[in-house]
């Protein structure tokens, strides 16, 4: 548990979520907890500029939150993905679905 | 008077020495407790008993200024498995990695009975002929075996040895007891993980296709390799589905997760997708239906999949991807490259919007669908990793798409999937038009 905490930090301020570190199967529950239920009201911005590594479990968390936002007439914006995370979103066929902002 | 003074001075000096010794002892105990806790934290990343035992064996010798350390547990095979600390002589290490549980040595007896042993000198070794015989080679003159609490029998034992006769003091006994206590949860957790992994890996094997149909006009090879360590189980799969009208759908996919649940979900996704492919052979339609189905029925299930449908005359291929890596294709006279395919989101996302790309599949051409366990390298981006794979395919085939090209590539894929630095599980399908 302490291992997971030290590799990922997720902070929520209103509807601004800042994710730092590595998102994988072990650390992902922290990200899911921050996004489910969606924080605040209105659009949610998830800043992933500090995410050096993300695997498919991280994508699943983002897609889940994206779908929850759509259903509530809100938007989930993925902010400032690093080239590696951006590429992961691309090869996973999600570029046309997730809202991405720099 | 003088005598009285001298006595009092001596008394004071003794008192000061005693306090000093006590302070030192407390400082040492505090330091050791810190290190014991650090050691316990280090075991938390280990998912097998072998891993937990190795971590303790590697670090405990410093704690007790012991010449060497062995940590032993009884494996599923009912044999004693032993992890060695760095100072155990190489030949002892080689001869004592495992031992039958009924071997007459204190480590095995402690595992059988839960007894604690403290042998302070070689005289104490005498009830143990094997220990007496090995003592010189092992450079061993005193020996302590501490059981790690388990169920009715110890979960493991920690054995410390020294090259000189030695009696542990109370503090050392206490600290060794504490080390055994903090080691117990690590072993307990590892037993659970090992059981889970066994169940999941059995499930995974059952849920993959058992034997492939023999298909006219195509040579097909499929590969599945379990991962290592914690990642031993995954949700990777392959499938070969005959469409009613003579087309053939070749699938490779990857369910998110690395546990029993991922293995079970894989079986479901594989069959839902296959049943739709078998009916109408339309990759776009089949992916869309499967995506919607899992989004509604099992929202936590997510999988990527690549579907390649080869025409009834084997001359064309239609490719669609649900968030999956594109296939690598080799055609006569060209080098290996990834193919553009219709790229949509993962199955279960509920996002839909799949497309496909249809293209010629000339005689002798080979298409390889694979999961990231075949290509992924930690220190490279996914594009670099795939490029390195293409390069290796070219080297192996040397542009000769002969009849043995499929087995040659199957060996390459298997070697990559089983390489020591590949932890993830891996699946692949290799298909060649004849």
XYZ file of C-alpha atoms in Angstrom:
536
model
C 0.000 0.000 0.000
C 2.765 2.443 0.945
C 4.493 1.377 -2.269
C 1.427 2.312 -4.340
C 1.012 5.631 -2.547
C 4.600 6.635 -3.158
C 4.346 5.932 -6.886
C 1.135 7.853 -7.555
C -0.378 10.978 -6.103
C -3.859 12.167 -7.000
C -5.116 15.500 -5.704
C -8.592 16.911 -6.202
C -9.421 20.616 -5.927
C -13.005 21.312 -6.975
C -13.242 19.804 -10.453
C -9.466 19.949 -11.046
C -7.759 16.602 -10.615
C -3.965 16.456 -10.753
C -2.338 13.064 -11.273
C 1.388 12.560 -10.702
C 3.480 9.425 -11.026
C 2.800 5.979 -12.486
C -0.692 4.674 -13.220
C -0.846 0.880 -13.343
C -2.987 -1.936 -11.934
C -1.606 -1.337 -8.412
C -1.913 2.423 -8.229
C -5.044 2.794 -10.360
C -7.570 2.402 -7.503
C -6.426 5.840 -6.217
C -7.297 7.411 -9.585
C -10.634 5.582 -9.744
C -11.468 6.773 -6.220
C -10.831 10.398 -7.247
C -13.024 10.159 -10.383
C -15.873 7.982 -9.150
C -18.152 9.719 -8.387
C -17.067 12.671 -10.532
C -15.926 15.549 -8.312
C -17.922 18.821 -8.135
C -20.225 19.962 -10.905
C -19.441 21.039 -14.468
C -16.469 19.936 -16.548
C -13.740 17.929 -14.876
C -10.115 18.455 -15.865
C -7.670 15.639 -15.193
C -4.122 16.981 -15.496
C -1.854 14.075 -16.397
C 1.262 16.106 -17.272
C 3.057 14.470 -14.341
C 2.200 10.920 -15.417
C 5.341 9.233 -16.731
C 3.764 5.816 -17.171
C 0.201 4.684 -17.721
C -1.116 1.265 -18.703
C -4.511 0.043 -19.853
C -5.933 0.069 -16.326
C -5.370 3.856 -16.293
C -7.152 4.158 -19.637
C -10.052 2.148 -18.258
C -10.342 4.651 -15.365
C -10.328 7.615 -17.794
C -12.893 5.983 -20.105
C -15.147 5.147 -17.148
C -15.024 8.770 -15.962
C -15.520 10.036 -19.532
C -18.668 7.919 -19.904
C -19.988 9.014 -16.501
C -19.423 12.647 -17.506
C -21.248 12.215 -20.848
C -24.219 10.655 -19.089
C -24.365 13.640 -16.699
C -24.043 16.160 -19.566
C -20.579 17.102 -18.388
C -17.154 16.806 -20.001
C -14.037 15.063 -18.841
C -10.941 16.810 -20.188
C -7.579 15.045 -20.121
C -5.011 17.812 -19.664
C -1.419 17.962 -20.925
C -0.676 14.290 -21.631
C 3.026 13.506 -22.075
C 4.042 12.147 -25.506
C 3.967 8.570 -24.134
C 0.460 8.915 -22.657
C -0.755 10.703 -25.792
C 0.573 7.836 -27.904
C -1.147 5.299 -25.639
C -4.445 7.162 -26.121
C -3.841 7.158 -29.904
C -3.004 3.483 -30.334
C -5.924 2.590 -28.093
C -8.289 4.228 -30.555
C -9.376 6.888 -28.076
C -8.105 10.089 -29.734
C -11.511 10.779 -31.281
C -13.373 10.053 -28.066
C -11.530 11.539 -25.106
C -11.349 15.338 -24.830
C -7.687 16.258 -24.747
C -6.319 19.712 -23.950
C -2.796 21.089 -23.724
C 39.337 6.932 54.150
C 41.432 6.514 51.043
C 40.004 3.019 50.603
C 36.466 4.253 50.965
C 37.114 6.899 48.273
C 38.635 4.346 45.927
C 35.703 1.981 46.472
C 33.183 4.691 45.813
C 35.095 5.788 42.690
C 35.184 2.236 41.431
C 31.481 1.898 42.176
C 30.725 5.064 40.236
C 32.874 3.961 37.323
C 31.089 0.601 37.243
C 27.755 2.366 37.345
C 28.784 4.644 34.442
C 30.034 1.642 32.432
C 26.789 -0.153 33.102
C 24.742 2.845 31.942
C 26.946 3.147 28.844
C 26.420 -0.496 28.017
C 22.695 -0.124 28.468
C 22.596 2.987 26.281
C 24.584 1.201 23.577
C 22.296 -1.776 23.814
C 19.223 0.407 23.458
C 20.727 2.312 20.554
C 21.576 -0.977 18.862
C 18.076 -2.351 19.500
C 16.491 0.798 18.065
C 18.680 0.623 14.969
C 17.924 -3.077 14.506
C 14.187 -2.530 14.873
C 14.335 0.140 12.164
C 16.167 -2.286 9.911
C 13.740 -5.117 10.704
C 10.814 -2.901 9.760
C 12.558 -1.798 6.581
C 13.162 -5.456 5.728
C 9.476 -6.252 6.328
C 8.496 -3.378 4.019
C 10.840 -4.795 1.355
C 9.031 -8.128 1.432
C 5.716 -6.437 0.623
C 6.606 -6.177 -3.076
C 7.179 -9.944 -3.239
C 4.316 -12.126 -4.427
C 5.848 -15.568 -3.955
C 7.260 -17.263 -0.879
C 10.514 -17.716 -2.800
C 10.645 -13.930 -3.256
C 9.885 -13.161 0.398
C 12.463 -15.737 1.546
C 15.100 -14.316 -0.806
C 14.623 -10.754 0.483
C 14.960 -11.841 4.116
C 17.948 -14.071 3.368
C 19.688 -11.258 1.474
C 19.444 -8.723 4.278
C 19.189 -10.521 7.621
C 22.861 -11.494 7.894
C 23.871 -7.869 8.504
C 21.324 -7.568 11.278
C 22.797 -10.366 13.361
C 26.436 -10.148 12.250
C 25.779 -13.722 11.164
C 28.142 -15.480 8.786
C 25.169 -16.673 6.895
C 21.410 -16.917 6.688
C 19.046 -19.459 5.233
C 15.291 -18.944 4.944
C 13.280 -22.090 4.227
C 9.642 -22.966 3.610
C 7.695 -26.038 2.464
C 6.632 -25.653 -1.176
C 3.465 -26.990 -2.816
C 5.582 -30.009 -3.781
C 6.018 -30.814 -0.034
C 9.743 -30.226 -0.366
C 11.818 -27.800 1.704
C 12.849 -24.812 -0.432
C 15.803 -22.792 0.835
C 16.842 -19.201 0.050
C 20.446 -18.334 0.927
C 22.059 -15.147 2.185
C 25.078 -13.705 0.375
C 27.661 -15.282 2.684
C 26.614 -18.904 2.309
C 29.452 -20.756 0.500
C 28.636 -21.475 -3.157
C 28.848 -25.269 -2.937
C 26.465 -25.354 0.059
C 24.117 -23.034 -1.804
C 24.174 -25.316 -4.865
C 23.578 -28.530 -2.888
C 20.921 -27.135 -0.554
C 18.399 -25.247 -2.720
C 15.825 -27.906 -1.847
C 15.739 -30.851 0.546
C 13.187 -33.555 1.307
C 11.095 -32.458 4.277
C 12.162 -35.514 6.304
C 15.894 -34.658 6.031
C 17.404 -34.900 9.521
C 18.592 -31.303 9.873
C 17.279 -28.629 12.274
C 15.757 -26.508 9.460
C 13.548 -29.374 8.240
C 12.692 -30.519 11.764
C 11.653 -26.984 12.704
C 9.428 -26.833 9.588
C 7.910 -30.212 10.574
C 7.372 -29.485 14.266
C 7.635 -25.734 14.886
C 10.508 -26.287 17.341
C 13.137 -23.597 17.840
C 16.812 -24.632 17.881
C 19.867 -22.937 19.287
C 23.078 -24.884 18.742
C 25.860 -22.933 20.461
C 28.862 -24.987 19.403
C 29.764 -28.055 17.363
C 29.067 -30.298 20.385
C 25.427 -29.274 20.033
C 25.517 -30.453 16.373
C 26.062 -34.082 17.418
C 22.415 -35.252 17.328
C 22.458 -34.173 13.644
C 24.938 -36.336 11.677
C 24.235 -34.453 8.428
C 24.994 -31.153 10.130
C 28.218 -32.578 11.596
C 29.216 -33.833 8.142
C 28.500 -30.478 6.470
C 29.886 -28.233 9.237
C 33.406 -27.868 7.800
C 32.274 -27.267 4.249
C 29.646 -24.813 5.512
C 32.170 -23.140 7.890
C 29.616 -23.490 10.642
C 30.242 -23.613 14.407
C 26.949 -22.335 15.822
C 23.445 -22.303 14.462
C 20.023 -20.910 15.390
C 16.703 -21.828 13.757
C 13.712 -19.574 14.414
C 10.256 -20.633 13.177
C 8.045 -18.039 11.462
C 4.504 -18.323 12.778
C 2.070 -19.906 10.303
C -1.061 -21.997 10.852
C -0.580 -25.156 12.885
C 2.960 -25.411 11.493
C 5.493 -22.652 10.744
C 5.067 -20.698 7.495
C 8.859 -20.716 7.183
C 12.028 -20.797 9.285
C 14.886 -18.313 9.526
C 18.265 -19.918 10.255
C 21.363 -17.955 11.263
C 24.839 -19.440 11.360
C 28.278 -18.323 12.576
C 31.792 -19.682 11.980
C 32.575 -19.586 15.714
C 30.845 -20.916 18.827
C 28.302 -18.358 19.883
C 25.494 -17.898 22.352
C 22.857 -15.379 21.379
C 22.121 -12.794 24.047
C 18.582 -11.941 25.146
C 18.397 -8.887 22.916
C 19.387 -10.912 19.825
C 16.814 -13.572 20.655
C 14.187 -10.890 21.032
C 15.147 -9.233 17.717
C 15.192 -12.549 15.846
C 11.717 -13.240 17.256
C 10.590 -9.830 16.004
C 12.053 -10.517 12.560
C 10.113 -13.806 12.424
C 6.942 -11.927 13.469
C 7.236 -9.261 10.780
C 8.080 -11.906 8.157
C 4.873 -13.875 8.879
C 2.385 -11.617 7.015
C 4.640 -11.593 3.922
C 4.625 -15.400 3.772
C 0.886 -15.558 4.460
C 0.138 -13.090 1.658
C 2.451 -14.907 -0.744
C 0.664 -18.231 -0.153
C -2.642 -16.576 -1.097
C -1.164 -14.982 -4.198
C 0.399 -18.272 -5.260
C -2.994 -20.002 -4.927
C -4.770 -17.236 -6.850
C -2.208 -17.454 -9.593
C -2.565 -21.213 -9.866
C -6.340 -20.906 -10.189
C -6.082 -18.063 -12.688
C -3.456 -19.740 -14.797
C -5.499 -22.966 -14.927
C -8.577 -20.946 -15.886
C -6.634 -19.096 -18.559
C -5.512 -22.366 -20.127
C -9.034 -23.812 -20.081
C -10.494 -20.680 -21.624
C -8.120 -20.571 -24.595
C -9.041 -22.580 -27.710
C -8.130 -26.229 -27.382
C -6.758 -27.217 -30.767
C -7.314 -25.272 -33.965
C -9.415 -26.120 -36.987
C -7.418 -27.218 -40.036
C -8.172 -24.550 -42.588
C -7.814 -24.827 -46.364
C -5.471 -22.310 -47.947
C -3.983 -20.950 -44.737
C -1.086 -21.887 -42.466
C -1.844 -20.706 -38.942
C 0.198 -20.823 -35.763
C -0.968 -19.538 -32.367
C 1.087 -18.781 -29.285
C 0.225 -18.138 -25.661
C 2.874 -17.669 -22.987
C 2.028 -16.877 -19.348
C 3.904 -13.961 -17.781
C 6.264 -14.099 -14.847
C 5.967 -13.187 -11.192
C 2.967 -11.117 -10.376
C 2.084 -10.775 -14.059
C 1.967 -14.521 -14.643
C -1.719 -14.377 -15.378
C -3.199 -12.021 -17.860
C -6.203 -11.813 -20.047
C -4.421 -12.325 -23.365
C -6.088 -14.585 -25.901
C -6.082 -15.723 -29.508
C -8.840 -17.257 -31.583
C -9.425 -18.683 -35.045
C -13.070 -18.681 -36.110
C -14.513 -20.203 -39.294
C -17.240 -17.990 -40.700
C -20.239 -19.836 -42.154
C -19.523 -18.602 -45.710
C -15.909 -19.875 -45.815
C -14.123 -16.778 -44.544
C -11.835 -17.140 -41.540
C -11.574 -14.662 -38.650
C -8.281 -14.540 -36.769
C -8.369 -12.741 -33.417
C -5.829 -11.680 -30.816
C -6.822 -9.717 -27.736
C -5.955 -8.558 -24.249
C -8.346 -8.072 -21.310
C -7.288 -5.351 -18.856
C -6.071 -6.853 -15.575
C -3.779 -9.582 -14.293
C -5.816 -11.780 -12.011
C -8.404 -14.557 -11.855
C -11.036 -12.060 -12.857
C -9.160 -11.016 -16.013
C -8.822 -14.684 -16.988
C -12.560 -15.261 -16.487
C -13.465 -12.086 -18.389
C -11.193 -13.147 -21.235
C -13.239 -16.327 -21.687
C -16.428 -14.298 -21.928
C -15.120 -11.655 -24.334
C -13.518 -14.288 -26.553
C -16.764 -16.231 -26.965
C -19.105 -13.275 -27.413
C -16.826 -11.876 -30.129
C -16.292 -15.292 -31.756
C -19.997 -16.119 -31.880
C -20.755 -12.909 -33.776
C -17.790 -13.368 -36.091
C -18.872 -16.935 -36.883
C -22.320 -15.728 -37.842
C -21.653 -12.823 -40.187
C -17.871 -12.455 -40.393
C -18.121 -8.676 -40.227
C -15.356 -7.407 -37.926
C -16.873 -3.918 -37.516
C -20.304 -5.255 -36.616
C -18.952 -7.961 -34.324
C -16.732 -5.511 -32.418
C -19.590 -3.012 -32.080
C -22.010 -5.617 -30.705
C -19.402 -7.029 -28.311
C -18.471 -3.510 -27.143
C -22.091 -2.599 -26.418
C -22.772 -5.924 -24.751
C -19.920 -5.607 -22.259
C -20.478 -1.911 -21.654
C -24.053 -2.668 -20.585
C -23.601 -6.024 -18.905
C -20.132 -5.789 -17.351
C -18.981 -2.162 -17.287
C -15.692 -3.021 -15.538
C -14.617 -5.381 -18.299
C -12.371 -3.795 -20.891
C -10.391 -5.488 -23.630
C -8.464 -4.609 -26.740
C -8.734 -6.890 -29.763
C -7.490 -7.157 -33.317
C -9.689 -8.953 -35.842
C -8.411 -10.042 -39.264
C -11.012 -11.642 -41.535
C -9.530 -13.493 -44.496
C -11.757 -13.899 -47.558
C -13.118 -17.246 -48.723
C -10.629 -17.277 -51.639
C -7.802 -16.260 -49.205
C -6.783 -13.332 -51.422
C -8.060 -10.467 -49.276
C -8.033 -9.510 -45.626
C -10.257 -7.109 -43.714
C -8.761 -5.722 -40.514
C -10.376 -3.915 -37.591
C -8.896 -3.009 -34.234
C -10.533 -2.252 -30.913
C -7.725 -0.261 -29.328
C -5.251 -3.016 -30.166
C -1.738 -2.891 -31.643
C -1.818 -3.149 -35.463
C -0.657 -6.372 -37.146
C 2.776 -6.785 -38.663
C 2.646 -7.931 -42.266
C 5.329 -9.364 -44.535
C 4.601 -9.597 -48.247
C 6.764 -11.182 -50.946
C 9.608 -8.776 -51.714
C 8.906 -6.285 -48.926
C 10.178 -5.952 -45.401
C 8.025 -6.394 -42.311
C 5.860 -3.414 -41.415
C 2.812 -2.560 -39.389
C -0.432 -2.270 -41.313
C -2.864 0.553 -40.974
C -6.113 -0.855 -39.779
C -9.455 0.578 -38.808
C -8.815 1.793 -35.265
C -11.614 2.038 -32.720
C -11.804 2.150 -28.910
C -11.442 -0.868 -26.599
C -14.281 -3.387 -26.207
C -16.392 -2.529 -23.163
C -15.777 1.216 -23.416
C -19.218 1.613 -24.972
C -17.788 4.264 -27.299
C -18.316 2.271 -30.505
C -17.413 3.771 -33.897
C -15.372 0.914 -35.359
C -14.020 0.902 -38.905
C -12.088 -1.593 -40.981
C -9.536 -1.557 -43.773
C -9.714 -4.184 -46.547
C -6.621 -4.973 -48.591
C -5.128 -7.724 -50.758
C -3.523 -10.705 -49.013
C -1.221 -12.105 -51.696
C -0.059 -15.763 -51.725
C 2.817 -16.354 -49.248
C 2.066 -13.106 -47.379
C 2.173 -13.384 -43.577
C 0.211 -11.374 -41.039
C 1.115 -11.431 -37.334
C -1.351 -10.283 -34.697
C 0.172 -9.970 -31.214
C -0.262 -8.534 -27.715
C 2.217 -6.164 -26.081
C 3.821 -9.063 -24.191
C 5.465 -10.037 -27.507
C 7.054 -6.668 -28.202
C 7.101 -4.463 -25.117
C 10.467 -3.388 -23.796
C 10.634 -1.303 -20.665
C 13.236 1.169 -21.858
C 11.617 1.823 -25.253
C 8.468 3.492 -26.500
C 5.833 1.178 -27.959
C 6.693 2.399 -31.501
C 10.376 1.636 -31.014
C 9.479 -1.773 -29.575
C 7.287 -2.662 -32.571
C 9.987 -1.409 -34.980
C 12.538 -3.648 -33.237
C 10.171 -6.605 -33.643
C 9.756 -5.868 -37.399
C 13.528 -5.695 -37.724
C 13.913 -9.114 -36.093
C 11.203 -10.591 -38.323
C 13.181 -9.403 -41.368
C 16.402 -10.867 -40.025
C 14.759 -14.253 -39.398
C 12.990 -14.479 -42.750
C 15.659 -12.777 -44.876
C 12.775 -11.902 -47.256
C 12.210 -15.594 -48.003
C 8.577 -16.394 -47.434
C 9.083 -20.120 -47.707
C 6.877 -22.895 -46.366
C 8.642 -22.893 -43.009
C 8.254 -19.132 -42.491
C 5.358 -19.592 -40.045
C 7.226 -21.988 -37.707
C 10.301 -19.739 -37.921
C 8.260 -16.740 -36.805
C 6.465 -18.803 -34.155
C 9.849 -19.635 -32.621
C 10.861 -15.955 -32.723
C 7.615 -14.849 -31.041
C 7.899 -17.580 -28.389
C 11.499 -16.627 -27.638
C 10.527 -12.965 -27.221
C 7.502 -13.829 -25.069
C 9.570 -16.033 -22.750
C 12.644 -13.779 -22.467
C 13.607 -13.098 -18.825
C 12.845 -9.358 -18.988
C 9.344 -9.945 -20.377
C 7.031 -10.074 -17.346
C 3.647 -9.686 -19.051
C 1.784 -12.600 -20.590
C 1.718 -12.753 -24.373
C -0.437 -14.083 -27.199
C 0.025 -14.100 -30.974
C -1.485 -15.462 -34.155
C 0.627 -15.933 -37.269
C -1.231 -16.580 -40.517
C 0.116 -17.175 -44.010
C -1.771 -17.440 -47.305
C -0.748 -20.591 -49.130
